[in-house]
């Protein structure tokens, strides 16, 4: 299955729109601080190109796998050098919140020496292409 680049752009746009809609300023902390921070970082217009780059790399990597699985060990080196590290985790969290990345229950050892995470466990995710259908109306609604 190949996802056209335009669809990836629409997906990233829908993700940003959802982040804006679910994380208005002034919402009291309800125990989901990390989710709120992720939403705010990915919703920031200045971060849009970086979020799109991250989403594109993750989705392309998962679609290349026969089981649609992905892990940061495989796609970390494919990210452009201009992507800010804090946006990577935020974007993955937003993809998880949107149901597009689903934890498989498995972990692998990290190979990330730049972030000093070598040997730490990191999740293996599966890409849920069906979740894209759930976001199509939002993408169309935000485009009009």
Tab-separated table of N, CA and C in Angstrom, residues 10-137:
chain	number	residue	atom	x	y	z
A	10	UNK	N	-2.220	15.921	4.267
A	10	UNK	CA	-3.556	16.063	4.851
A	10	UNK	C	-3.606	15.451	6.245
A	11	UNK	N	-2.934	14.303	6.437
A	11	UNK	CA	-2.883	13.656	7.735
A	11	UNK	C	-2.208	14.563	8.756
A	12	UNK	N	-1.064	15.106	8.393
A	12	UNK	CA	-0.358	16.005	9.306
A	12	UNK	C	-1.215	17.233	9.599
A	13	UNK	N	-1.883	17.752	8.583
A	13	UNK	CA	-2.765	18.905	8.781
A	13	UNK	C	-3.917	18.583	9.717
A	14	UNK	N	-4.500	17.397	9.550
A	14	UNK	CA	-5.602	16.981	10.425
A	14	UNK	C	-5.111	16.802	11.854
A	15	UNK	N	-3.891	16.274	11.990
A	15	UNK	CA	-3.320	16.085	13.314
A	15	UNK	C	-3.110	17.423	14.007
A	16	UNK	N	-2.603	18.397	13.266
A	16	UNK	CA	-2.394	19.734	13.824
A	16	UNK	C	-3.733	20.361	14.186
A	17	UNK	N	-4.737	20.216	13.317
A	17	UNK	CA	-6.064	20.773	13.601
A	17	UNK	C	-6.667	20.136	14.843
A	18	UNK	N	-6.494	18.825	14.988
A	18	UNK	CA	-7.017	18.135	16.165
A	18	UNK	C	-6.302	18.620	17.416
A	19	UNK	N	-5.002	18.819	17.321
A	19	UNK	CA	-4.245	19.307	18.477
A	19	UNK	C	-4.747	20.679	18.901
A	20	UNK	N	-5.012	21.532	17.929
A	20	UNK	CA	-5.520	22.868	18.249
A	20	UNK	C	-6.897	22.785	18.888
A	21	UNK	N	-7.740	21.883	18.376
A	21	UNK	CA	-9.112	21.781	18.861
A	21	UNK	C	-9.186	21.181	20.255
A	22	UNK	N	-8.271	20.258	20.593
A	22	UNK	CA	-8.371	19.566	21.878
A	22	UNK	C	-7.504	20.175	22.952
A	23	UNK	N	-6.713	21.202	22.620
A	23	UNK	CA	-5.812	21.758	23.621
A	23	UNK	C	-5.855	23.279	23.653
A	24	UNK	N	-7.021	23.863	23.924
A	24	UNK	CA	-7.080	25.318	23.991
A	24	UNK	C	-6.288	25.833	25.180
A	25	UNK	N	-5.814	27.043	25.063
A	25	UNK	CA	-5.059	27.654	26.158
A	25	UNK	C	-5.956	27.791	27.375
A	26	UNK	N	-5.369	27.631	28.532
A	26	UNK	CA	-6.110	27.817	29.774
A	26	UNK	C	-6.825	26.592	30.276
A	27	UNK	N	-6.653	25.445	29.630
A	27	UNK	CA	-7.288	24.222	30.116
A	27	UNK	C	-6.557	23.777	31.379
A	28	UNK	N	-7.272	23.523	32.465
A	28	UNK	CA	-6.601	23.098	33.697
A	28	UNK	C	-5.929	21.743	33.501
A	29	UNK	N	-4.843	21.512	34.248
A	29	UNK	CA	-4.109	20.262	34.159
A	29	UNK	C	-4.961	19.147	34.733
A	30	UNK	N	-5.313	18.184	33.915
A	30	UNK	CA	-6.132	17.062	34.356
A	30	UNK	C	-5.312	15.780	34.407
A	31	UNK	N	-3.990	15.912	34.593
A	31	UNK	CA	-3.145	14.733	34.664
A	31	UNK	C	-2.569	14.331	33.325
A	32	UNK	N	-2.871	15.057	32.279
A	32	UNK	CA	-2.378	14.715	30.952
A	32	UNK	C	-1.450	15.802	30.436
A	33	UNK	N	-0.524	16.206	31.276
A	33	UNK	CA	0.392	17.287	30.916
A	33	UNK	C	1.203	16.948	29.671
A	34	UNK	N	1.715	15.729	29.603
A	34	UNK	CA	2.534	15.335	28.447
A	34	UNK	C	1.716	15.415	27.163
A	35	UNK	N	0.474	14.975	27.199
A	35	UNK	CA	-0.377	15.030	26.013
A	35	UNK	C	-0.663	16.476	25.622
A	36	UNK	N	-0.850	17.323	26.608
A	36	UNK	CA	-1.114	18.729	26.335
A	36	UNK	C	0.103	19.406	25.713
A	37	UNK	N	1.278	19.129	26.276
A	37	UNK	CA	2.506	19.704	25.731
A	37	UNK	C	2.725	19.202	24.298
A	38	UNK	N	2.511	17.921	24.070
A	38	UNK	CA	2.660	17.363	22.720
A	38	UNK	C	1.702	18.042	21.751
A	39	UNK	N	0.476	18.241	22.186
A	39	UNK	CA	-0.507	18.896	21.328
A	39	UNK	C	-0.096	20.319	21.004
A	40	UNK	N	0.381	21.029	22.005
A	40	UNK	CA	0.782	22.423	21.778
A	40	UNK	C	1.998	22.523	20.858
A	41	UNK	N	2.976	21.641	21.056
A	41	UNK	CA	4.167	21.673	20.199
A	41	UNK	C	3.825	21.353	18.754
A	42	UNK	N	2.987	20.344	18.553
A	42	UNK	CA	2.655	19.956	17.178
A	42	UNK	C	1.678	20.927	16.536
A	43	UNK	N	0.935	21.687	17.349
A	43	UNK	CA	-0.022	22.642	16.793
A	43	UNK	C	0.615	23.977	16.441
A	44	UNK	N	1.795	24.250	16.947
A	44	UNK	CA	2.485	25.514	16.684
A	44	UNK	C	2.774	25.632	15.183
A	45	UNK	N	2.253	26.665	14.528
A	45	UNK	CA	2.441	26.814	13.081
A	45	UNK	C	3.905	26.789	12.641
A	46	UNK	N	4.803	27.291	13.469
A	46	UNK	CA	6.222	27.287	13.093
A	46	UNK	C	6.812	25.882	13.059
A	47	UNK	N	6.140	24.923	13.674
A	47	UNK	CA	6.632	23.546	13.712
A	47	UNK	C	6.007	22.663	12.636
A	48	UNK	N	5.121	23.237	11.838
A	48	UNK	CA	4.357	22.438	10.886
A	48	UNK	C	5.240	21.642	9.918
A	49	UNK	N	6.279	22.248	9.362
A	49	UNK	CA	7.159	21.547	8.419
A	49	UNK	C	7.883	20.392	9.106
A	50	UNK	N	8.286	20.606	10.348
A	50	UNK	CA	8.977	19.548	11.078
A	50	UNK	C	8.034	18.390	11.398
A	51	UNK	N	6.826	18.721	11.828
A	51	UNK	CA	5.832	17.686	12.123
A	51	UNK	C	5.530	16.886	10.856
A	52	UNK	N	5.375	17.573	9.739
A	52	UNK	CA	5.116	16.893	8.472
A	52	UNK	C	6.271	15.960	8.118
A	53	UNK	N	7.503	16.402	8.309
A	53	UNK	CA	8.668	15.567	8.010
A	53	UNK	C	8.675	14.322	8.884
A	54	UNK	N	8.373	14.485	10.159
A	54	UNK	CA	8.361	13.348	11.089
A	54	UNK	C	7.261	12.365	10.709
A	55	UNK	N	6.055	12.866	10.477
A	55	UNK	CA	4.931	12.003	10.102
A	55	UNK	C	5.262	11.242	8.815
A	56	UNK	N	5.826	11.936	7.844
A	56	UNK	CA	6.153	11.307	6.564
A	56	UNK	C	7.140	10.165	6.755
A	57	UNK	N	8.195	10.391	7.519
A	57	UNK	CA	9.210	9.353	7.732
A	57	UNK	C	8.612	8.153	8.468
A	58	UNK	N	7.834	8.403	9.508
A	58	UNK	CA	7.254	7.306	10.289
A	58	UNK	C	6.273	6.496	9.452
A	59	UNK	N	5.397	7.177	8.730
A	59	UNK	CA	4.392	6.464	7.931
A	59	UNK	C	5.060	5.687	6.805
A	60	UNK	N	6.013	6.277	6.123
A	60	UNK	CA	6.702	5.559	5.047
A	60	UNK	C	7.428	4.331	5.578
A	61	UNK	N	8.065	4.458	6.736
A	61	UNK	CA	8.771	3.315	7.317
A	61	UNK	C	7.792	2.205	7.671
A	62	UNK	N	6.683	2.560	8.299
A	62	UNK	CA	5.719	1.533	8.701
A	62	UNK	C	5.068	0.870	7.487
A	63	UNK	N	4.835	1.631	6.435
A	63	UNK	CA	4.226	1.044	5.244
A	63	UNK	C	5.194	0.124	4.499
A	64	UNK	N	6.478	0.288	4.714
A	64	UNK	CA	7.471	-0.588	4.084
A	64	UNK	C	7.579	-1.928	4.816
A	65	UNK	N	7.050	-2.008	6.018
A	65	UNK	CA	7.110	-3.229	6.812
A	65	UNK	C	5.895	-4.101	6.497
A	66	UNK	N	6.087	-5.416	6.328
A	66	UNK	CA	4.933	-6.280	5.992
A	66	UNK	C	3.849	-6.306	7.064
A	67	UNK	N	4.223	-6.027	8.317
A	67	UNK	CA	3.239	-6.014	9.404
A	67	UNK	C	2.852	-4.600	9.800
A	68	UNK	N	3.322	-3.612	9.015
A	68	UNK	CA	3.047	-2.184	9.260
A	68	UNK	C	3.593	-1.725	10.605
A	69	UNK	N	4.682	-2.368	11.056
A	69	UNK	CA	5.293	-1.998	12.327
A	69	UNK	C	6.448	-1.029	12.106
A	70	UNK	N	6.725	-0.251	13.143
A	70	UNK	CA	7.809	0.713	13.072
A	70	UNK	C	8.401	0.918	14.459
A	71	UNK	N	9.636	1.339	14.457
A	71	UNK	CA	10.323	1.683	15.687
A	71	UNK	C	11.313	2.798	15.372
A	72	UNK	N	11.581	3.628	16.348
A	72	UNK	CA	12.473	4.770	16.129
A	72	UNK	C	13.861	4.341	15.662
A	73	UNK	N	14.299	3.145	16.015
A	73	UNK	CA	15.602	2.676	15.537
A	73	UNK	C	15.681	2.666	14.010
A	74	UNK	N	14.577	2.385	13.363
A	74	UNK	CA	14.581	2.297	11.897
A	74	UNK	C	14.481	3.659	11.230
A	75	UNK	N	13.707	4.568	11.786
A	75	UNK	CA	13.475	5.834	11.074
A	75	UNK	C	14.229	7.033	11.622
A	76	UNK	N	14.869	6.902	12.767
A	76	UNK	CA	15.574	8.034	13.376
A	76	UNK	C	16.592	8.666	12.424
A	77	UNK	N	17.385	7.848	11.756
A	77	UNK	CA	18.427	8.369	10.859
A	77	UNK	C	17.858	8.968	9.573
A	78	UNK	N	16.592	8.728	9.284
A	78	UNK	CA	15.959	9.245	8.068
A	78	UNK	C	15.391	10.654	8.254
A	79	UNK	N	15.316	11.114	9.490
A	79	UNK	CA	14.770	12.446	9.758
A	79	UNK	C	15.752	13.525	9.305
A	80	UNK	N	15.242	14.603	8.745
A	80	UNK	CA	16.125	15.709	8.369
A	80	UNK	C	16.826	16.279	9.605
A	81	UNK	N	18.024	16.783	9.408
A	81	UNK	CA	18.814	17.303	10.535
A	81	UNK	C	18.180	18.536	11.175
A	82	UNK	N	17.278	19.232	10.459
A	82	UNK	CA	16.669	20.440	10.986
A	82	UNK	C	15.463	20.170	11.888
A	83	UNK	N	15.106	18.891	12.078
A	83	UNK	CA	13.996	18.545	12.965
A	83	UNK	C	14.481	18.623	14.410
A	84	UNK	N	13.747	19.361	15.234
A	84	UNK	CA	14.080	19.506	16.647
A	84	UNK	C	13.727	18.216	17.398
A	85	UNK	N	14.662	17.702	18.195
A	85	UNK	CA	14.416	16.429	18.885
A	85	UNK	C	13.136	16.389	19.722
A	86	UNK	N	12.788	17.490	20.391
A	86	UNK	CA	11.586	17.455	21.239
A	86	UNK	C	10.308	17.282	20.426
A	87	UNK	N	10.336	17.613	19.159
A	87	UNK	CA	9.146	17.441	18.325
A	87	UNK	C	8.926	15.986	17.934
A	88	UNK	N	9.973	15.199	17.960
A	88	UNK	CA	9.844	13.795	17.563
A	88	UNK	C	8.915	13.070	18.535
A	89	UNK	N	9.227	13.134	19.815
A	89	UNK	CA	8.382	12.474	20.808
A	89	UNK	C	6.980	13.048	20.837
A	90	UNK	N	6.865	14.357	20.690
A	90	UNK	CA	5.547	15.002	20.689
A	90	UNK	C	4.708	14.520	19.520
A	91	UNK	N	5.332	14.399	18.362
A	91	UNK	CA	4.603	13.947	17.173
A	91	UNK	C	4.187	12.490	17.314
A	92	UNK	N	5.074	11.654	17.835
A	92	UNK	CA	4.725	10.245	18.066
A	92	UNK	C	3.562	10.163	19.049
A	93	UNK	N	3.593	10.985	20.106
A	93	UNK	CA	2.480	10.988	21.064
A	93	UNK	C	1.172	11.400	20.410
A	94	UNK	N	1.218	12.377	19.517
A	94	UNK	CA	-0.004	12.806	18.826
A	94	UNK	C	-0.494	11.723	17.865
A	95	UNK	N	0.426	11.036	17.198
A	95	UNK	CA	0.027	9.934	16.312
A	95	UNK	C	-0.613	8.806	17.123
A	96	UNK	N	-0.090	8.565	18.305
A	96	UNK	CA	-0.689	7.563	19.185
A	96	UNK	C	-2.079	8.008	19.639
A	97	UNK	N	-2.198	9.271	20.051
A	97	UNK	CA	-3.486	9.789	20.516
A	97	UNK	C	-4.534	9.745	19.414
A	98	UNK	N	-4.090	9.917	18.179
A	98	UNK	CA	-5.015	9.877	17.044
A	98	UNK	C	-5.351	8.447	16.621
A	99	UNK	N	-4.695	7.476	17.237
A	99	UNK	CA	-4.965	6.077	16.905
A	99	UNK	C	-4.220	5.585	15.682
A	100	UNK	N	-3.318	6.390	15.162
A	100	UNK	CA	-2.580	5.996	13.961
A	100	UNK	C	-1.394	5.092	14.280
A	101	UNK	N	-0.786	5.287	15.425
A	101	UNK	CA	0.256	4.385	15.913
A	101	UNK	C	-0.301	3.661	17.123
A	102	UNK	N	-0.211	2.337	17.088
A	102	UNK	CA	-0.741	1.514	18.163
A	102	UNK	C	0.407	0.687	18.732
A	103	UNK	N	0.573	0.742	20.047
A	103	UNK	CA	1.644	-0.026	20.687
A	103	UNK	C	1.360	-1.516	20.526
A	104	UNK	N	2.369	-2.266	20.111
A	104	UNK	CA	2.210	-3.705	19.893
A	104	UNK	C	2.367	-4.508	21.179
A	105	UNK	N	2.853	-3.854	22.244
A	105	UNK	CA	3.136	-4.566	23.473
A	105	UNK	C	4.566	-5.085	23.518
A	106	UNK	N	5.306	-4.854	22.437
A	106	UNK	CA	6.697	-5.299	22.368
A	106	UNK	C	7.633	-4.100	22.456
A	107	UNK	N	8.861	-4.385	22.850
A	107	UNK	CA	9.895	-3.356	22.961
A	107	UNK	C	11.174	-3.859	22.313
A	108	UNK	N	12.007	-2.917	21.891
A	108	UNK	CA	13.351	-3.228	21.402
A	108	UNK	C	14.319	-2.298	22.120
A	109	UNK	N	15.594	-2.655	22.102
A	109	UNK	CA	16.625	-1.815	22.712
A	109	UNK	C	16.955	-0.658	21.779
A	110	UNK	N	17.033	0.541	22.307
A	110	UNK	CA	17.331	1.727	21.516
A	110	UNK	C	18.794	1.731	21.070
A	111	UNK	N	18.996	2.254	19.872
A	111	UNK	CA	20.351	2.428	19.330
A	111	UNK	C	20.713	3.909	19.280
A	112	UNK	N	19.946	4.747	19.956
A	112	UNK	CA	20.124	6.201	19.911
A	112	UNK	C	21.274	6.655	20.809
A	113	UNK	N	22.441	6.831	20.202
A	113	UNK	CA	23.593	7.293	20.988
A	113	UNK	C	23.595	8.818	21.118
A	114	UNK	N	23.006	9.529	20.162
A	114	UNK	CA	22.953	10.995	20.225
A	114	UNK	C	22.147	11.462	21.427
A	115	UNK	N	21.022	10.840	21.652
A	115	UNK	CA	20.166	11.199	22.790
A	115	UNK	C	20.521	10.440	24.054
A	116	UNK	N	21.632	9.720	24.036
A	116	UNK	CA	22.097	8.924	25.182
A	116	UNK	C	21.042	7.939	25.670
A	117	UNK	N	20.397	7.284	24.722
A	117	UNK	CA	19.360	6.315	25.066
A	117	UNK	C	19.739	4.885	24.702
A	118	UNK	N	20.999	4.655	24.357
A	118	UNK	CA	21.425	3.319	23.939
A	118	UNK	C	21.076	2.300	25.009
A	119	UNK	N	20.430	1.238	24.579
A	119	UNK	CA	20.082	0.143	25.471
A	119	UNK	C	18.757	0.293	26.181
A	120	UNK	N	18.201	1.499	26.225
A	120	UNK	CA	16.899	1.687	26.866
A	120	UNK	C	15.823	1.060	25.985
A	121	UNK	N	14.762	0.606	26.624
A	121	UNK	CA	13.672	0.001	25.868
A	121	UNK	C	12.851	1.076	25.168
A	122	UNK	N	12.468	0.786	23.930
A	122	UNK	CA	11.573	1.673	23.191
A	122	UNK	C	10.475	0.833	22.559
A	123	UNK	N	9.331	1.423	22.446
A	123	UNK	CA	8.148	0.711	21.970
A	123	UNK	C	8.236	0.380	20.482
A	124	UNK	N	7.597	-0.726	20.136
A	124	UNK	CA	7.369	-1.076	18.738
A	124	UNK	C	5.906	-0.754	18.472
A	125	UNK	N	5.667	0.044	17.421
A	125	UNK	CA	4.313	0.461	17.075
A	125	UNK	C	3.863	-0.165	15.767
A	126	UNK	N	2.569	-0.293	15.618
A	126	UNK	CA	1.968	-0.702	14.349
A	126	UNK	C	1.165	0.482	13.827
A	127	UNK	N	1.258	0.725	12.538
A	127	UNK	CA	0.509	1.799	11.899
A	127	UNK	C	-0.873	1.282	11.574
A	128	UNK	N	-1.903	1.993	12.000
A	128	UNK	CA	-3.288	1.606	11.754
A	128	UNK	C	-3.856	2.489	10.652
A	129	UNK	N	-3.779	1.994	9.424
A	129	UNK	CA	-4.248	2.766	8.274
A	129	UNK	C	-5.754	3.009	8.336
A	130	UNK	N	-6.488	2.141	9.019
A	130	UNK	CA	-7.933	2.336	9.157
A	130	UNK	C	-8.242	3.629	9.899
A	131	UNK	N	-7.367	4.018	10.815
A	131	UNK	CA	-7.579	5.246	11.583
A	131	UNK	C	-7.552	6.473	10.678
A	132	UNK	N	-6.907	6.353	9.517
A	132	UNK	CA	-6.900	7.472	8.563
A	132	UNK	C	-8.312	7.827	8.136
A	133	UNK	N	-9.158	6.817	7.982
A	133	UNK	CA	-10.542	7.062	7.562
A	133	UNK	C	-11.281	7.906	8.594
A	134	UNK	N	-10.927	7.702	9.876
A	134	UNK	CA	-11.569	8.474	10.946
A	134	UNK	C	-11.212	9.945	10.859
A	135	UNK	N	-10.050	10.265	10.253
A	135	UNK	CA	-9.585	11.643	10.202
A	135	UNK	C	-9.910	12.341	8.890
A	136	UNK	N	-10.418	11.613	7.902
A	136	UNK	CA	-10.740	12.228	6.613
A	136	UNK	C	-11.776	13.340	6.732
A	137	UNK	N	-12.871	13.162	7.464
A	137	UNK	CA	-13.843	14.263	7.575
A	137	UNK	C	-13.243	15.494	8.238
